[in-house]
PDB file of C-alpha atoms and ligand atoms in Angstrom:
ATOM      1  CA  MET A   1       9.080 -95.802  37.180  1.00  0.00           C
ATOM      2  CA  GLU A   2       7.720 -93.876  34.196  1.00  0.00           C
ATOM      3  CA  ILE A   3      10.354 -91.619  32.656  1.00  0.00           C
ATOM      4  CA  VAL A   4      10.919 -89.741  29.408  1.00  0.00           C
ATOM      5  CA  PHE A   5      14.154 -90.225  27.470  1.00  0.00           C
ATOM      6  CA  ALA A   6      14.741 -86.838  25.808  1.00  0.00           C
ATOM      7  CA  THR A   7      16.313 -87.930  22.539  1.00  0.00           C
ATOM      8  CA  LYS A   8      15.478 -87.987  18.860  1.00  0.00           C
ATOM      9  CA  ASN A   9      18.161 -90.554  18.133  1.00  0.00           C
ATOM     10  CA  LYS A  10      16.426 -93.903  17.513  1.00  0.00           C
ATOM     11  CA  ASN A  11      19.675 -95.847  17.986  1.00  0.00           C
ATOM     12  CA  LYS A  12      20.133 -94.405  21.469  1.00  0.00           C
ATOM     13  CA  ILE A  13      16.537 -95.367  22.299  1.00  0.00           C
ATOM     14  CA  LYS A  14      17.169 -98.972  21.176  1.00  0.00           C
ATOM     15  CA  GLU A  15      20.367 -99.246  23.224  1.00  0.00           C
ATOM     16  CA  ILE A  16      18.891 -97.687  26.370  1.00  0.00           C
ATOM     17  CA  LYS A  17      15.746 -99.849  26.251  1.00  0.00           C
ATOM     18  CA  LEU A  18      17.953-102.949  26.264  1.00  0.00           C
ATOM     19  CA  LEU A  19      20.016-101.588  29.154  1.00  0.00           C
ATOM     20  CA  LEU A  20      17.269-100.523  31.548  1.00  0.00           C
ATOM     21  CA  PRO A  21      15.377-103.137  33.601  1.00  0.00           C
ATOM     22  CA  LYS A  22      11.705-103.742  32.803  1.00  0.00           C
ATOM     23  CA  LYS A  23      10.559-101.747  35.845  1.00  0.00           C
ATOM     24  CA  PHE A  24      11.398 -98.602  33.839  1.00  0.00           C
ATOM     25  CA  LYS A  25       8.682 -97.551  31.426  1.00  0.00           C
ATOM     26  CA  ILE A  26      10.453 -95.337  28.914  1.00  0.00           C
ATOM     27  CA  PHE A  27       8.667 -92.786  26.744  1.00  0.00           C
ATOM     28  CA  ASN A  28      10.466 -91.088  23.890  1.00  0.00           C
ATOM     29  CA  LEU A  29       9.878 -87.561  22.601  1.00  0.00           C
ATOM     30  CA  ASP A  30       7.561 -88.735  19.805  1.00  0.00           C
ATOM     31  CA  GLU A  31       5.390 -90.527  22.351  1.00  0.00           C
ATOM     32  CA  ILE A  32       4.863 -87.345  24.371  1.00  0.00           C
ATOM     33  CA  GLY A  33       4.130 -85.367  21.195  1.00  0.00           C
ATOM     34  CA  PHE A  34       7.339 -83.313  21.147  1.00  0.00           C
ATOM     35  CA  LYS A  35       8.543 -82.827  17.566  1.00  0.00           C
ATOM     36  CA  GLU A  36      10.846 -79.794  17.755  1.00  0.00           C
ATOM     37  CA  ASP A  37      14.642 -79.722  18.034  1.00  0.00           C
ATOM     38  CA  ILE A  38      16.135 -78.816  21.392  1.00  0.00           C
ATOM     39  CA  ILE A  39      18.893 -76.262  20.830  1.00  0.00           C
ATOM     40  CA  GLU A  40      22.121 -77.678  22.243  1.00  0.00           C
ATOM     41  CA  TYR A  41      23.943 -74.443  23.058  1.00  0.00           C
ATOM     42  CA  GLY A  42      26.235 -75.930  25.736  1.00  0.00           C
ATOM     43  CA  LYS A  43      30.020 -75.806  25.489  1.00  0.00           C
ATOM     44  CA  THR A  44      30.472 -79.306  26.892  1.00  0.00           C
ATOM     45  CA  ILE A  45      28.815 -82.705  26.592  1.00  0.00           C
ATOM     46  CA  GLU A  46      27.693 -82.416  30.225  1.00  0.00           C
ATOM     47  CA  GLU A  47      26.091 -79.000  29.649  1.00  0.00           C
ATOM     48  CA  ASN A  48      24.177 -80.278  26.622  1.00  0.00           C
ATOM     49  CA  ALA A  49      22.869 -83.325  28.494  1.00  0.00           C
ATOM     50  CA  ILE A  50      21.569 -81.035  31.258  1.00  0.00           C
ATOM     51  CA  ILE A  51      20.056 -78.585  28.731  1.00  0.00           C
ATOM     52  CA  LYS A  52      18.059 -81.393  27.054  1.00  0.00           C
ATOM     53  CA  ALA A  53      16.834 -82.976  30.312  1.00  0.00           C
ATOM     54  CA  ASP A  54      15.921 -79.633  31.908  1.00  0.00           C
ATOM     55  CA  PHE A  55      14.108 -78.418  28.805  1.00  0.00           C
ATOM     56  CA  ILE A  56      11.782 -81.423  28.582  1.00  0.00           C
ATOM     57  CA  SER A  57      11.304 -81.794  32.325  1.00  0.00           C
ATOM     58  CA  ASN A  58      10.343 -78.114  32.697  1.00  0.00           C
ATOM     59  CA  LYS A  59       8.118 -78.013  29.607  1.00  0.00           C
ATOM     60  CA  PHE A  60       6.113 -81.140  30.480  1.00  0.00           C
ATOM     61  CA  SER A  61       6.572 -81.283  34.303  1.00  0.00           C
ATOM     62  CA  ILE A  62       7.736 -84.890  34.059  1.00  0.00           C
ATOM     63  CA  ASP A  63      10.674 -87.011  35.191  1.00  0.00           C
ATOM     64  CA  CYS A  64      13.193 -87.137  32.406  1.00  0.00           C
ATOM     65  CA  PHE A  65      16.723 -88.038  31.426  1.00  0.00           C
ATOM     66  CA  ALA A  66      18.856 -87.122  28.423  1.00  0.00           C
ATOM     67  CA  ASP A  67      22.056 -88.512  26.915  1.00  0.00           C
ATOM     68  CA  ASP A  68      24.710 -86.374  25.283  1.00  0.00           C
ATOM     69  CA  SER A  69      27.610 -88.233  23.774  1.00  0.00           C
ATOM     70  CA  GLY A  70      30.684 -87.565  21.712  1.00  0.00           C
ATOM     71  CA  LEU A  71      33.874 -88.985  20.289  1.00  0.00           C
ATOM     72  CA  GLU A  72      37.045 -87.352  21.670  1.00  0.00           C
ATOM     73  CA  ILE A  73      40.209 -87.851  19.625  1.00  0.00           C
ATOM     74  CA  GLU A  74      43.558 -87.097  21.267  1.00  0.00           C
ATOM     75  CA  ALA A  75      45.366 -85.987  18.117  1.00  0.00           C
ATOM     76  CA  LEU A  76      42.506 -83.579  17.317  1.00  0.00           C
ATOM     77  CA  ASN A  77      42.614 -81.970  20.785  1.00  0.00           C
ATOM     78  CA  GLY A  78      39.407 -83.705  21.856  1.00  0.00           C
ATOM     79  CA  ASP A  79      37.412 -83.025  18.681  1.00  0.00           C
ATOM     80  CA  PRO A  80      34.778 -83.739  17.465  1.00  0.00           C
ATOM     81  CA  GLY A  81      33.664 -83.886  21.129  1.00  0.00           C
ATOM     82  CA  VAL A  82      30.637 -81.716  21.738  1.00  0.00           C
ATOM     83  CA  PHE A  83      30.355 -81.204  17.946  1.00  0.00           C
ATOM     84  CA  SER A  84      30.167 -84.941  17.184  1.00  0.00           C
ATOM     85  CA  ALA A  85      26.635 -84.958  15.729  1.00  0.00           C
ATOM     86  CA  ARG A  86      27.281 -82.201  13.180  1.00  0.00           C
ATOM     87  CA  TYR A  87      31.067 -82.442  12.708  1.00  0.00           C
ATOM     88  CA  ALA A  88      30.815 -82.403   8.892  1.00  0.00           C
ATOM     89  CA  GLY A  89      28.007 -79.822   8.865  1.00  0.00           C
ATOM     90  CA  THR A  90      24.211 -79.752   8.922  1.00  0.00           C
ATOM     91  CA  PRO A  91      22.011 -81.676   8.444  1.00  0.00           C
ATOM     92  CA  LYS A  92      23.872 -84.251  10.504  1.00  0.00           C
ATOM     93  CA  ASN A  93      25.219 -87.187   8.554  1.00  0.00           C
ATOM     94  CA  ASP A  94      27.082 -90.092  10.174  1.00  0.00           C
ATOM     95  CA  LEU A  95      28.979 -91.120   7.037  1.00  0.00           C
ATOM     96  CA  ASN A  96      30.210 -87.600   6.298  1.00  0.00           C
ATOM     97  CA  ASN A  97      31.297 -87.236   9.939  1.00  0.00           C
ATOM     98  CA  ILE A  98      33.264 -90.486   9.736  1.00  0.00           C
ATOM     99  CA  ARG A  99      34.920 -89.476   6.467  1.00  0.00           C
ATOM    100  CA  LYS A 100      35.972 -86.152   7.968  1.00  0.00           C
ATOM    101  CA  VAL A 101      37.549 -87.881  10.983  1.00  0.00           C
ATOM    102  CA  LEU A 102      39.382 -90.431   8.812  1.00  0.00           C
ATOM    103  CA  LYS A 103      40.764 -87.648   6.597  1.00  0.00           C
ATOM    104  CA  LEU A 104      41.886 -85.488   9.520  1.00  0.00           C
ATOM    105  CA  ILE A 105      43.712 -88.255  11.330  1.00  0.00           C
ATOM    106  CA  SER A 106      45.094 -90.170   8.340  1.00  0.00           C
ATOM    107  CA  LYS A 107      48.574 -88.671   8.837  1.00  0.00           C
ATOM    108  CA  LYS A 108      48.532 -88.698  12.653  1.00  0.00           C
ATOM    109  CA  ARG A 109      50.427 -91.446  14.420  1.00  0.00           C
ATOM    110  CA  ASN A 110      48.404 -91.119  17.615  1.00  0.00           C
ATOM    111  CA  LYS A 111      45.032 -92.777  16.963  1.00  0.00           C
ATOM    112  CA  LYS A 112      43.848 -92.769  20.600  1.00  0.00           C
ATOM    113  CA  ALA A 113      40.232 -91.763  21.190  1.00  0.00           C
ATOM    114  CA  GLN A 114      37.378 -92.207  23.610  1.00  0.00           C
ATOM    115  CA  PHE A 115      33.607 -92.120  23.584  1.00  0.00           C
ATOM    116  CA  ARG A 116      32.103 -90.071  26.384  1.00  0.00           C
ATOM    117  CA  THR A 117      28.435 -90.187  27.415  1.00  0.00           C
ATOM    118  CA  VAL A 118      26.846 -88.006  30.035  1.00  0.00           C
ATOM    119  CA  ILE A 119      23.334 -88.865  31.170  1.00  0.00           C
ATOM    120  CA  ALA A 120      21.476 -86.047  32.921  1.00  0.00           C
ATOM    121  CA  LEU A 121      18.587 -87.017  35.196  1.00  0.00           C
ATOM    122  CA  LYS A 122      15.999 -84.379  36.068  1.00  0.00           C
ATOM    123  CA  THR A 123      13.044 -85.026  38.357  1.00  0.00           C
ATOM    124  CA  LYS A 124      11.088 -82.749  40.649  1.00  0.00           C
ATOM    125  CA  TYR A 125      13.681 -83.314  43.390  1.00  0.00           C
ATOM    126  CA  ILE A 126      16.847 -84.466  41.603  1.00  0.00           C
ATOM    127  CA  SER A 127      19.294 -82.974  39.099  1.00  0.00           C
ATOM    128  CA  LYS A 128      22.227 -85.310  38.628  1.00  0.00           C
ATOM    129  CA  THR A 129      24.649 -86.460  35.921  1.00  0.00           C
ATOM    130  CA  PHE A 130      26.276 -89.846  35.258  1.00  0.00           C
ATOM    131  CA  GLU A 131      29.323 -90.295  33.013  1.00  0.00           C
ATOM    132  CA  GLY A 132      30.582 -93.244  30.990  1.00  0.00           C
ATOM    133  CA  ILE A 133      33.837 -93.453  29.018  1.00  0.00           C
ATOM    134  CA  LEU A 134      35.014 -96.102  26.558  1.00  0.00           C
ATOM    135  CA  LYS A 135      38.659 -95.890  25.473  1.00  0.00           C
ATOM    136  CA  GLY A 136      40.006 -97.104  22.153  1.00  0.00           C
ATOM    137  CA  THR A 137      41.597 -96.113  18.857  1.00  0.00           C
ATOM    138  CA  ILE A 138      40.408 -94.918  15.458  1.00  0.00           C
ATOM    139  CA  SER A 139      40.687 -97.471  12.636  1.00  0.00           C
ATOM    140  CA  LYS A 140      42.281 -96.665   9.270  1.00  0.00           C
ATOM    141  CA  GLU A 141      39.034 -97.381   7.414  1.00  0.00           C
ATOM    142  CA  ILE A 142      35.339 -98.072   7.910  1.00  0.00           C
ATOM    143  CA  ILE A 143      34.820-101.613   9.257  1.00  0.00           C
ATOM    144  CA  GLY A 144      31.363-103.114   9.862  1.00  0.00           C
ATOM    145  CA  SER A 145      27.863-101.712   9.629  1.00  0.00           C
ATOM    146  CA  ASN A 146      26.419-102.410  13.079  1.00  0.00           C
ATOM    147  CA  GLY A 147      25.740 -99.735  15.641  1.00  0.00           C
ATOM    148  CA  PHE A 148      25.559 -96.099  14.588  1.00  0.00           C
ATOM    149  CA  GLY A 149      27.495 -92.852  14.439  1.00  0.00           C
ATOM    150  CA  TYR A 150      31.233 -93.388  14.715  1.00  0.00           C
ATOM    151  CA  ASP A 151      30.976 -97.087  15.683  1.00  0.00           C
ATOM    152  CA  PRO A 152      32.458 -98.382  12.363  1.00  0.00           C
ATOM    153  CA  ILE A 153      35.755 -96.513  12.966  1.00  0.00           C
ATOM    154  CA  PHE A 154      36.143 -97.056  16.729  1.00  0.00           C
ATOM    155  CA  ILE A 155      38.187-100.008  18.031  1.00  0.00           C
ATOM    156  CA  PRO A 156      37.686-100.455  21.795  1.00  0.00           C
ATOM    157  CA  ASN A 157      40.899-101.218  23.723  1.00  0.00           C
ATOM    158  CA  GLY A 158      41.356-104.988  23.939  1.00  0.00           C
ATOM    159  CA  SER A 159      39.373-105.607  20.754  1.00  0.00           C
ATOM    160  CA  SER A 160      40.664-106.464  17.289  1.00  0.00           C
ATOM    161  CA  THR A 161      37.829-104.814  15.407  1.00  0.00           C
ATOM    162  CA  THR A 162      35.499-101.819  15.443  1.00  0.00           C
ATOM    163  CA  LEU A 163      32.157-101.445  17.228  1.00  0.00           C
ATOM    164  CA  GLY A 164      30.723-101.637  13.704  1.00  0.00           C
ATOM    165  CA  GLU A 165      31.288-105.390  13.923  1.00  0.00           C
ATOM    166  CA  PHE A 166      29.919-105.785  17.454  1.00  0.00           C
ATOM    167  CA  LYS A 167      26.467-107.256  18.033  1.00  0.00           C
ATOM    168  CA  SER A 168      24.318-104.813  20.007  1.00  0.00           C
ATOM    169  CA  SER A 169      24.470-107.090  23.058  1.00  0.00           C
ATOM    170  CA  MET A 170      28.299-107.050  22.913  1.00  0.00           C
ATOM    171  CA  LYS A 171      28.442-103.275  22.537  1.00  0.00           C
ATOM    172  CA  ASN A 172      26.058-102.940  25.480  1.00  0.00           C
ATOM    173  CA  MET A 173      28.390-105.002  27.669  1.00  0.00           C
ATOM    174  CA  ILE A 174      31.231-102.468  27.401  1.00  0.00           C
ATOM    175  CA  SER A 175      29.922 -99.198  26.018  1.00  0.00           C
ATOM    176  CA  HIS A 176      30.245 -95.686  27.393  1.00  0.00           C
ATOM    177  CA  ARG A 177      26.425 -95.527  27.393  1.00  0.00           C
ATOM    178  CA  SER A 178      26.059 -98.742  29.411  1.00  0.00           C
ATOM    179  CA  ILE A 179      28.590 -97.485  31.994  1.00  0.00           C
ATOM    180  CA  ALA A 180      26.587 -94.262  32.434  1.00  0.00           C
ATOM    181  CA  VAL A 181      23.254 -96.137  32.514  1.00  0.00           C
ATOM    182  CA  ASN A 182      24.532 -98.546  35.193  1.00  0.00           C
ATOM    183  CA  LYS A 183      25.538 -95.566  37.350  1.00  0.00           C
ATOM    184  CA  LEU A 184      22.030 -94.134  36.865  1.00  0.00           C
ATOM    185  CA  ILE A 185      20.390 -97.446  37.836  1.00  0.00           C
ATOM    186  CA  ASN A 186      22.606 -97.810  40.934  1.00  0.00           C
ATOM    187  CA  PHE A 187      21.742 -94.270  42.005  1.00  0.00           C
ATOM    188  CA  LEU A 188      17.994 -94.830  41.594  1.00  0.00           C
ATOM    189  CA  ASN A 189      18.146 -98.197  43.366  1.00  0.00           C
ATOM    190  CA  SER A 190      20.290 -97.025  46.260  1.00  0.00           C
ATOM    191  CA  ASN A 191      18.028 -94.023  46.834  1.00  0.00           C
ATOM    192  CA  LYS A 192      14.970 -96.283  46.650  1.00  0.00           C
ATOM    193  CA  ILE A 193      13.566 -94.229  43.769  1.00  0.00           C
ATOM    194  CA  VAL A 194      12.708 -97.373  41.795  1.00  0.00           C
TER     195      VAL A 194
HETATM  196  P1  ITT B   1      19.886 -86.405  20.678  1.00  0.00           P
HETATM  197  O1  ITT B   1      20.609 -85.099  20.928  1.00  0.00           O
HETATM  198  O2  ITT B   1      18.500 -86.214  20.165  1.00  0.00           O
HETATM  199  O3  ITT B   1      19.957 -87.339  21.849  1.00  0.00           O
HETATM  200  P2  ITT B   1      22.013 -86.864  18.728  1.00  0.00           P
HETATM  201  O4  ITT B   1      22.229 -87.912  17.685  1.00  0.00           O
HETATM  202  O5  ITT B   1      22.020 -85.431  18.251  1.00  0.00           O
HETATM  203  O6  ITT B   1      20.643 -87.202  19.482  1.00  0.00           O
HETATM  204  P3  ITT B   1      24.237 -86.215  20.457  1.00  0.00           P
HETATM  205  O7  ITT B   1      23.868 -84.772  20.457  1.00  0.00           O
HETATM  206  O8  ITT B   1      24.585 -86.859  21.749  1.00  0.00           O
HETATM  207  O9  ITT B   1      23.053 -87.100  19.860  1.00  0.00           O
HETATM  208  O10 ITT B   1      25.364 -86.401  19.362  1.00  0.00           O
HETATM  209  C1  ITT B   1      26.298 -87.363  19.467  1.00  0.00           C
HETATM  210  C2  ITT B   1      26.732 -87.893  18.128  1.00  0.00           C
HETATM  211  O11 ITT B   1      27.834 -88.737  18.468  1.00  0.00           O
HETATM  212  C3  ITT B   1      25.675 -88.780  17.473  1.00  0.00           C
HETATM  213  O12 ITT B   1      24.958 -88.157  16.453  1.00  0.00           O
HETATM  214  C4  ITT B   1      26.521 -89.937  16.912  1.00  0.00           C
HETATM  215  O13 ITT B   1      26.978 -89.619  15.642  1.00  0.00           O
HETATM  216  C5  ITT B   1      27.704 -89.988  17.866  1.00  0.00           C
HETATM  217  N1  ITT B   1      27.483 -91.036  18.875  1.00  0.00           N
HETATM  218  C6  ITT B   1      26.812 -90.941  20.055  1.00  0.00           C
HETATM  219  N2  ITT B   1      26.797 -92.117  20.688  1.00  0.00           N
HETATM  220  C7  ITT B   1      27.460 -92.973  19.896  1.00  0.00           C
HETATM  221  C8  ITT B   1      27.752 -94.348  19.982  1.00  0.00           C
HETATM  222  O14 ITT B   1      27.354 -95.087  21.005  1.00  0.00           O
HETATM  223  N3  ITT B   1      28.455 -94.895  18.995  1.00  0.00           N
HETATM  224  C9  ITT B   1      28.861 -94.171  17.947  1.00  0.00           C
HETATM  225  N4  ITT B   1      28.604 -92.877  17.765  1.00  0.00           N
HETATM  226  C10 ITT B   1      27.902 -92.277  18.737  1.00  0.00           C
END
């Protein structure tokens, strides 16, 4: 199956390419000549995933999926959530986002958080979303330099360190993104679409 992954985030592309079986031929936005930014005006992660997938699918008349993800921190009432990419302002900057989170929760006793990914699939006949959640806690400091985004401050439940110290193959075994991708694969397989 040939499908476009509507993202500009190179780390997401790397992770998804490792997660999807070889029978998927993935094209990214660069490869289809799309250079603009898609305006993410949704109020939720799910809405933004659908906005990105619909935009590219409608513009190019192609099968497409998009991933919108965010870190939801209990003590911050679910923030940064849908604002995860630009939490510390624009242009987006992972380190500044991390520093802002660490500052805001330094005095909070509750460090519980979760990553949420919603993948929106849009083809000529299908509009469907798939969700993945990874629960954990926020560390006191930055640990590790693997992964991307908030990985160096997120300790998955059952782990003694952050995703910043996980190899990509280990992160892919448990991540919010892999849970959502597996649901997508099961859906496509069980409906004989691939
Ligand atoms: P696209 O919209 O082009 O896909 P983006 O980076 O803007 O790329 P999002 O809108 O989904 O992606 O923003 C989510 C932000 O949350 C992202 O910039 C990262 O900082 C963070 N994030 C997403 N997935 C993550 C992961 O697996 N680990 C750590 N941080 C992640």
